[in-house]
Amino acid sequence: MSAHLQAALAANPTLHPSLRSWLACANEPGCDFPIQNLPFGVFAPADGAPRVGVAIGNLVLDLAALQAAGLLSVPGLEAGVFAQASLNAFIGLGPQVWRALRSQLSALLAQDTPTLRDDAALRAQALHAQNAVRMLLPVEIPGYTDFYSSKEHATNVGCMFRDPKNALLPNWLEIPIGYNGRASSVVVSGTPIHRPMGQIKGPTMERPVLAPCGKLDFELETGFIIGRATALGDAVPLARAEEHIFGMVLLNDWSARDIQAWEYVPLGPFNAKTFGTTISPWVVTMEALEPFRVMQPQQEPQPLAYLHDGAAHGFDIALEVDLQPGYGAGHTICRTNFKHMYWSMAQQLTHHTVSGCNLKVGDLMGSGTISGPDKDAFGSLLELTWNGANPLRWGQGDGVIERKFLEDGDTLIMRGWCDAGAFRIGFGECSGQVLPVK
């Protein structure tokens, strides 16, 4: 463990490496949800209405049940805030409430605290097996913005479709490029995605045709959830940008490459992106991620003053993608890290608001495809297969699987985590299966 990481963990009692829970499942090596994590989500038990919960080990802690039992006494915590189908009301209470509640939950779950540990009746009511509940979209999303902030990804795409010597357009190194996506089609992990229809025009075709997407792709991303609203006309300075972020999720911004190739000039992608975006169900708080802060890659030229403060705004988050075909063996096709991102979340948020665009609680902002410097760190099939020219192959004999792009029946599974040695802060899974055109 680095000296920086060790000091950062020790500075927050809820993140101390020695902290253990009385729930044995939360102390197992490799667990995504140890007591140091405590991410928030929304779930529905088999016999109940949706409510807010926290992941601990392989269980869900029912915050509505705890509040009804009088175990949550955080100042500013409103009655009934957890008996809702989204996190928005809770998030809207502000950072002081988020941190105070997380501290109280940490104490309640600590191995030496008997309050819930020794109350069998309340434990039965407040703890649910994760595989026995239905996870829901964690937030009501007023708006969705997707960025294009990986230099490796943008360079790969530029080399593929433009001059390799001038792969990056001049504005890419000056501003976090982004576009406003479709919030209504953001879905929670586990929701199937139907192959989209759209206009496609091949290089030898005189006119386009309406057809099913033939180059369906994934995009490995993270997303961050806005936790503090702003007024129309206000801009958020870079030094305060992260105060407006509640937490992070994994995000798959499914992409129809052949539809996009025809429609994206002059205004960018439309139907190539609107058919579905998948996010993971658990929102990992920025407090839990704080020890894993790192410097982002050097930016050249140095950004304009409003986008530059010299602080560490990157995060060391390991990421991987598995492709599970409808038949045959699955395979890990990508391993990369969020720390490679050229433009940070703070810079994205600050640039988003510099025009006076207002933020709303629950807004979702996607990182853009996260690609690293190595070939197996490319965050899309477009890059991994170089637009289908170099198909991925795995397996042996009659069990060989080949993929240029996604086929019906394929399931994409994304995972992410921060490694602290003694424990890890995990995001769980972000998965979705491809179904035929509906």
CSV table of N, CA, C and O in Angstrom, one decimal, residues 338-411:
chain,number,residue,atom,x,y,z
A,338,PHE,N,-9.6,3.6,-15.1
A,338,PHE,CA,-10.2,5.0,-15.2
A,338,PHE,C,-9.1,6.1,-15.1
A,338,PHE,O,-9.3,7.2,-15.6
A,339,LYS,N,-8.0,5.8,-14.5
A,339,LYS,CA,-6.9,6.8,-14.3
A,339,LYS,C,-6.3,7.2,-15.6
A,339,LYS,O,-5.6,8.3,-15.6
A,340,HIS,N,-6.6,6.5,-16.7
A,340,HIS,CA,-6.1,6.9,-18.0
A,340,HIS,C,-6.8,8.1,-18.6
A,340,HIS,O,-6.4,8.7,-19.6
A,341,MET,N,-8.0,8.5,-18.1
A,341,MET,CA,-8.8,9.5,-18.7
A,341,MET,C,-8.2,10.8,-18.7
A,341,MET,O,-7.7,11.3,-17.7
A,342,TYR,N,-8.2,11.4,-19.9
A,342,TYR,CA,-7.5,12.7,-20.1
A,342,TYR,C,-8.2,13.9,-19.4
A,342,TYR,O,-7.6,14.7,-18.8
A,343,TRP,N,-9.5,13.9,-19.6
A,343,TRP,CA,-10.4,14.9,-19.0
A,343,TRP,C,-11.1,14.3,-17.8
A,343,TRP,O,-11.6,13.2,-17.9
A,344,SER,N,-11.0,15.0,-16.7
A,344,SER,CA,-11.5,14.5,-15.4
A,344,SER,C,-13.0,14.8,-15.2
A,344,SER,O,-13.6,15.6,-16.0
A,345,MET,N,-13.6,14.1,-14.3
A,345,MET,CA,-15.0,14.4,-14.0
A,345,MET,C,-15.2,15.9,-13.6
A,345,MET,O,-16.2,16.6,-14.0
A,346,ALA,N,-14.3,16.4,-12.8
A,346,ALA,CA,-14.4,17.8,-12.3
A,346,ALA,C,-14.3,18.8,-13.5
A,346,ALA,O,-15.1,19.7,-13.6
A,347,GLN,N,-13.4,18.5,-14.5
A,347,GLN,CA,-13.3,19.3,-15.7
A,347,GLN,C,-14.6,19.2,-16.5
A,347,GLN,O,-15.1,20.2,-17.1
A,348,GLN,N,-15.1,18.0,-16.6
A,348,GLN,CA,-16.3,17.8,-17.4
A,348,GLN,C,-17.5,18.6,-16.8
A,348,GLN,O,-18.2,19.3,-17.5
A,349,LEU,N,-17.6,18.5,-15.5
A,349,LEU,CA,-18.7,19.3,-14.8
A,349,LEU,C,-18.5,20.8,-15.0
A,349,LEU,O,-19.5,21.5,-15.3
A,350,THR,N,-17.3,21.2,-14.7
A,350,THR,CA,-17.1,22.7,-14.8
A,350,THR,C,-17.3,23.2,-16.2
A,350,THR,O,-18.0,24.2,-16.4
A,351,HIS,N,-16.9,22.5,-17.3
A,351,HIS,CA,-17.1,22.9,-18.6
A,351,HIS,C,-18.6,22.9,-19.0
A,351,HIS,O,-19.1,23.7,-19.7
A,352,HIS,N,-19.3,21.9,-18.4
A,352,HIS,CA,-20.7,21.7,-18.7
A,352,HIS,C,-21.5,22.9,-18.2
A,352,HIS,O,-22.5,23.3,-18.8
A,353,THR,N,-21.0,23.5,-17.1
A,353,THR,CA,-21.8,24.7,-16.5
A,353,THR,C,-21.2,26.0,-16.9
A,353,THR,O,-21.8,27.0,-16.5
A,354,VAL,N,-20.1,26.1,-17.6
A,354,VAL,CA,-19.5,27.4,-17.9
A,354,VAL,C,-20.4,28.3,-18.7
A,354,VAL,O,-20.3,29.5,-18.6
A,355,SER,N,-21.3,27.7,-19.5
A,355,SER,CA,-22.2,28.4,-20.3
A,355,SER,C,-23.4,28.9,-19.5
A,355,SER,O,-24.2,29.7,-20.0
A,356,GLY,N,-23.5,28.5,-18.2
A,356,GLY,CA,-24.7,28.8,-17.4
A,356,GLY,C,-25.7,27.7,-17.4
A,356,GLY,O,-26.8,27.8,-16.8
A,357,CYS,N,-25.4,26.5,-18.0
A,357,CYS,CA,-26.3,25.4,-18.0
A,357,CYS,C,-26.5,24.9,-16.6
A,357,CYS,O,-25.5,24.7,-15.8
A,358,ASN,N,-27.8,24.7,-16.1
A,358,ASN,CA,-28.0,24.3,-14.8
A,358,ASN,C,-28.0,22.8,-14.6
A,358,ASN,O,-28.2,22.1,-15.5
A,359,LEU,N,-27.6,22.4,-13.4
A,359,LEU,CA,-27.6,21.0,-13.0
A,359,LEU,C,-28.8,20.7,-12.2
A,359,LEU,O,-29.3,21.5,-11.4
A,360,LYS,N,-29.3,19.4,-12.3
A,360,LYS,CA,-30.4,19.0,-11.4
A,360,LYS,C,-29.9,17.7,-10.7
A,360,LYS,O,-29.1,16.9,-11.2
A,361,VAL,N,-30.4,17.5,-9.5
A,361,VAL,CA,-30.1,16.3,-8.7
A,361,VAL,C,-30.5,15.1,-9.5
A,361,VAL,O,-31.7,15.0,-10.0
A,362,GLY,N,-29.6,14.2,-9.6
A,362,GLY,CA,-29.9,12.9,-10.4
A,362,GLY,C,-29.4,13.0,-11.8
A,362,GLY,O,-29.4,11.9,-12.5
A,363,ASP,N,-29.0,14.1,-12.3
A,363,ASP,CA,-28.4,14.2,-13.7
A,363,ASP,C,-27.3,13.2,-13.8
A,363,ASP,O,-26.5,13.0,-12.8
A,364,LEU,N,-27.2,12.5,-14.9
A,364,LEU,CA,-26.1,11.5,-15.2
A,364,LEU,C,-25.2,12.0,-16.2
A,364,LEU,O,-25.6,12.5,-17.2
A,365,MET,N,-23.9,11.9,-15.9
A,365,MET,CA,-22.8,12.3,-16.9
A,365,MET,C,-21.9,11.1,-17.1
A,365,MET,O,-21.3,10.6,-16.2
A,366,GLY,N,-21.8,10.7,-18.4
A,366,GLY,CA,-21.0,9.6,-18.7
A,366,GLY,C,-19.6,10.0,-19.1
A,366,GLY,O,-19.4,11.1,-19.7
A,367,SER,N,-18.6,9.2,-18.7
A,367,SER,CA,-17.2,9.6,-18.9
A,367,SER,C,-16.8,9.6,-20.4
A,367,SER,O,-15.8,10.3,-20.8
A,368,GLY,N,-17.5,8.8,-21.2
A,368,GLY,CA,-17.0,8.5,-22.5
A,368,GLY,C,-16.2,7.2,-22.5
A,368,GLY,O,-15.8,6.8,-21.4
A,369,THR,N,-16.0,6.6,-23.6
A,369,THR,CA,-15.3,5.3,-23.6
A,369,THR,C,-13.9,5.4,-23.0
A,369,THR,O,-13.2,6.3,-23.3
A,370,ILE,N,-13.6,4.4,-22.1
A,370,ILE,CA,-12.4,4.4,-21.4
A,370,ILE,C,-11.4,3.4,-22.0
A,370,ILE,O,-11.6,2.2,-21.9
A,371,SER,N,-10.5,3.9,-22.7
A,371,SER,CA,-9.4,3.1,-23.3
A,371,SER,C,-8.1,3.4,-22.7
A,371,SER,O,-7.8,4.5,-22.4
A,372,GLY,N,-7.3,2.3,-22.6
A,372,GLY,CA,-5.9,2.5,-22.1
A,372,GLY,C,-4.9,2.4,-23.2
A,372,GLY,O,-5.3,2.3,-24.4
A,373,PRO,N,-3.6,2.5,-22.9
A,373,PRO,CA,-2.6,2.5,-23.9
A,373,PRO,C,-2.3,1.1,-24.6
A,373,PRO,O,-1.7,1.1,-25.7
A,374,ASP,N,-2.7,0.0,-24.0
A,374,ASP,CA,-2.5,-1.3,-24.6
A,374,ASP,C,-3.7,-1.8,-25.3
A,374,ASP,O,-4.8,-1.4,-25.1
A,375,LYS,N,-3.4,-2.7,-26.3
A,375,LYS,CA,-4.5,-3.2,-27.1
A,375,LYS,C,-5.6,-3.9,-26.4
A,375,LYS,O,-6.8,-3.8,-26.7
A,376,ASP,N,-5.3,-4.6,-25.3
A,376,ASP,CA,-6.3,-5.3,-24.5
A,376,ASP,C,-7.0,-4.3,-23.5
A,376,ASP,O,-7.9,-4.7,-22.8
A,377,ALA,N,-6.6,-3.0,-23.6
A,377,ALA,CA,-7.2,-2.0,-22.7
A,377,ALA,C,-8.2,-1.1,-23.5
A,377,ALA,O,-8.6,-0.1,-23.0
A,378,PHE,N,-8.5,-1.5,-24.7
A,378,PHE,CA,-9.4,-0.7,-25.5
A,378,PHE,C,-10.9,-1.0,-25.1
A,378,PHE,O,-11.3,-2.1,-24.9
A,379,GLY,N,-11.6,0.1,-24.9
A,379,GLY,CA,-12.9,0.0,-24.3
A,379,GLY,C,-14.1,-0.2,-25.2
A,379,GLY,O,-15.3,0.2,-24.8
A,380,SER,N,-13.9,-0.7,-26.4
A,380,SER,CA,-15.0,-1.0,-27.3
A,380,SER,C,-14.6,-2.0,-28.3
A,380,SER,O,-13.4,-2.2,-28.6
A,381,LEU,N,-15.5,-2.7,-28.9
A,381,LEU,CA,-15.2,-3.7,-30.0
A,381,LEU,C,-14.7,-2.9,-31.2
A,381,LEU,O,-13.9,-3.5,-32.0
A,382,LEU,N,-15.2,-1.7,-31.5
A,382,LEU,CA,-14.7,-0.9,-32.6
A,382,LEU,C,-13.2,-0.9,-32.6
A,382,LEU,O,-12.5,-1.0,-33.6
A,383,GLU,N,-12.6,-0.7,-31.4
A,383,GLU,CA,-11.1,-0.6,-31.2
A,383,GLU,C,-10.5,-2.0,-31.1
A,383,GLU,O,-9.5,-2.2,-31.7
A,384,LEU,N,-11.1,-2.8,-30.3
A,384,LEU,CA,-10.5,-4.2,-30.1
A,384,LEU,C,-10.4,-5.0,-31.4
A,384,LEU,O,-9.5,-5.8,-31.5
A,385,THR,N,-11.4,-4.8,-32.3
A,385,THR,CA,-11.3,-5.5,-33.6
A,385,THR,C,-10.9,-4.6,-34.7
A,385,THR,O,-10.9,-5.1,-35.9
A,386,TRP,N,-10.6,-3.4,-34.4
A,386,TRP,CA,-10.3,-2.3,-35.4
A,386,TRP,C,-11.3,-2.3,-36.6
A,386,TRP,O,-11.1,-2.6,-37.7
A,387,ASN,N,-12.6,-2.1,-36.1
A,387,ASN,CA,-13.7,-2.0,-37.0
A,387,ASN,C,-14.0,-3.3,-37.7
A,387,ASN,O,-14.5,-3.3,-38.9
A,388,GLY,N,-13.7,-4.4,-37.0
A,388,GLY,CA,-14.0,-5.7,-37.6
A,388,GLY,C,-12.9,-6.3,-38.4
A,388,GLY,O,-13.0,-7.5,-38.8
A,389,ALA,N,-11.8,-5.6,-38.6
A,389,ALA,CA,-10.7,-6.1,-39.5
A,389,ALA,C,-10.0,-7.2,-38.8
A,389,ALA,O,-9.4,-8.1,-39.4
A,390,ASN,N,-9.9,-7.2,-37.4
A,390,ASN,CA,-9.2,-8.2,-36.6
A,390,ASN,C,-10.1,-8.8,-35.6
A,390,ASN,O,-10.1,-8.4,-34.4
A,391,PRO,N,-10.9,-9.7,-35.9
A,391,PRO,CA,-11.9,-10.3,-35.0
A,391,PRO,C,-11.3,-10.9,-33.8
A,391,PRO,O,-10.1,-11.4,-33.8
A,392,LEU,N,-12.0,-10.8,-32.7
A,392,LEU,CA,-11.5,-11.5,-31.4
A,392,LEU,C,-11.9,-13.0,-31.6
A,392,LEU,O,-12.9,-13.3,-32.0
A,393,ARG,N,-11.0,-13.8,-31.1
A,393,ARG,CA,-11.2,-15.2,-31.1
A,393,ARG,C,-10.8,-15.8,-29.8
A,393,ARG,O,-9.7,-15.4,-29.3
A,394,TRP,N,-11.5,-16.8,-29.2
A,394,TRP,CA,-11.1,-17.5,-28.0
A,394,TRP,C,-11.8,-18.9,-28.1
A,394,TRP,O,-12.7,-19.1,-28.8
A,395,GLY,N,-11.3,-19.8,-27.2
A,395,GLY,CA,-11.8,-21.1,-27.2
A,395,GLY,C,-10.9,-22.0,-28.1
A,395,GLY,O,-9.9,-21.6,-28.7
A,396,GLN,N,-11.3,-23.3,-28.1
A,396,GLN,CA,-10.5,-24.3,-28.9
A,396,GLN,C,-11.4,-25.2,-29.7
A,396,GLN,O,-12.5,-25.4,-29.3
A,397,GLY,N,-10.8,-25.7,-30.8
A,397,GLY,CA,-11.6,-26.7,-31.6
A,397,GLY,C,-12.9,-26.2,-32.0
A,397,GLY,O,-13.0,-25.1,-32.6
A,398,ASP,N,-13.9,-27.1,-31.8
A,398,ASP,CA,-15.3,-26.7,-32.2
A,398,ASP,C,-15.9,-25.6,-31.3
A,398,ASP,O,-16.9,-25.1,-31.6
A,399,GLY,N,-15.2,-25.3,-30.2
A,399,GLY,CA,-15.7,-24.3,-29.3
A,399,GLY,C,-15.1,-22.9,-29.5
A,399,GLY,O,-15.3,-22.0,-28.7
A,400,VAL,N,-14.5,-22.7,-30.6
A,400,VAL,CA,-13.9,-21.4,-30.9
A,400,VAL,C,-15.0,-20.3,-31.1
A,400,VAL,O,-16.0,-20.6,-31.9
A,401,ILE,N,-14.9,-19.2,-30.4
A,401,ILE,CA,-15.9,-18.1,-30.6
A,401,ILE,C,-15.2,-17.0,-31.3
A,401,ILE,O,-14.0,-16.6,-31.0
A,402,GLU,N,-15.8,-16.3,-32.3
A,402,GLU,CA,-15.3,-15.2,-33.0
A,402,GLU,C,-16.3,-14.0,-32.9
A,402,GLU,O,-17.5,-14.2,-33.1
A,403,ARG,N,-15.7,-12.9,-32.7
A,403,ARG,CA,-16.6,-11.7,-32.6
A,403,ARG,C,-15.9,-10.5,-33.3
A,403,ARG,O,-14.8,-10.2,-33.0
A,404,LYS,N,-16.7,-9.9,-34.2
A,404,LYS,CA,-16.3,-8.5,-34.7
A,404,LYS,C,-17.1,-7.5,-34.0
A,404,LYS,O,-16.6,-6.5,-33.6
A,405,PHE,N,-18.4,-7.7,-33.9
A,405,PHE,CA,-19.3,-6.9,-33.1
A,405,PHE,C,-20.3,-7.8,-32.4
A,405,PHE,O,-20.2,-9.1,-32.5
A,406,LEU,N,-21.2,-7.3,-31.6
A,406,LEU,CA,-22.0,-8.1,-30.7
A,406,LEU,C,-23.1,-8.8,-31.5
A,406,LEU,O,-23.7,-8.2,-32.5
A,407,GLU,N,-23.4,-10.0,-31.2
A,407,GLU,CA,-24.4,-10.8,-31.8
A,407,GLU,C,-25.6,-11.0,-30.8
A,407,GLU,O,-25.5,-10.8,-29.6
A,408,ASP,N,-26.8,-11.3,-31.4
A,408,ASP,CA,-28.0,-11.5,-30.5
A,408,ASP,C,-27.7,-12.7,-29.6
A,408,ASP,O,-27.1,-13.7,-30.0
A,409,GLY,N,-28.1,-12.5,-28.3
A,409,GLY,CA,-27.8,-13.5,-27.3
A,409,GLY,C,-26.6,-13.2,-26.5
A,409,GLY,O,-26.4,-13.8,-25.4
A,410,ASP,N,-25.7,-12.4,-27.0
A,410,ASP,CA,-24.5,-12.0,-26.2
A,410,ASP,C,-24.8,-11.2,-25.0
A,410,ASP,O,-25.7,-10.4,-25.0
A,411,THR,N,-24.1,-11.4,-23.9
A,411,THR,CA,-24.2,-10.6,-22.7
A,411,THR,C,-22.9,-10.0,-22.4
A,411,THR,O,-21.9,-10.6,-22.4
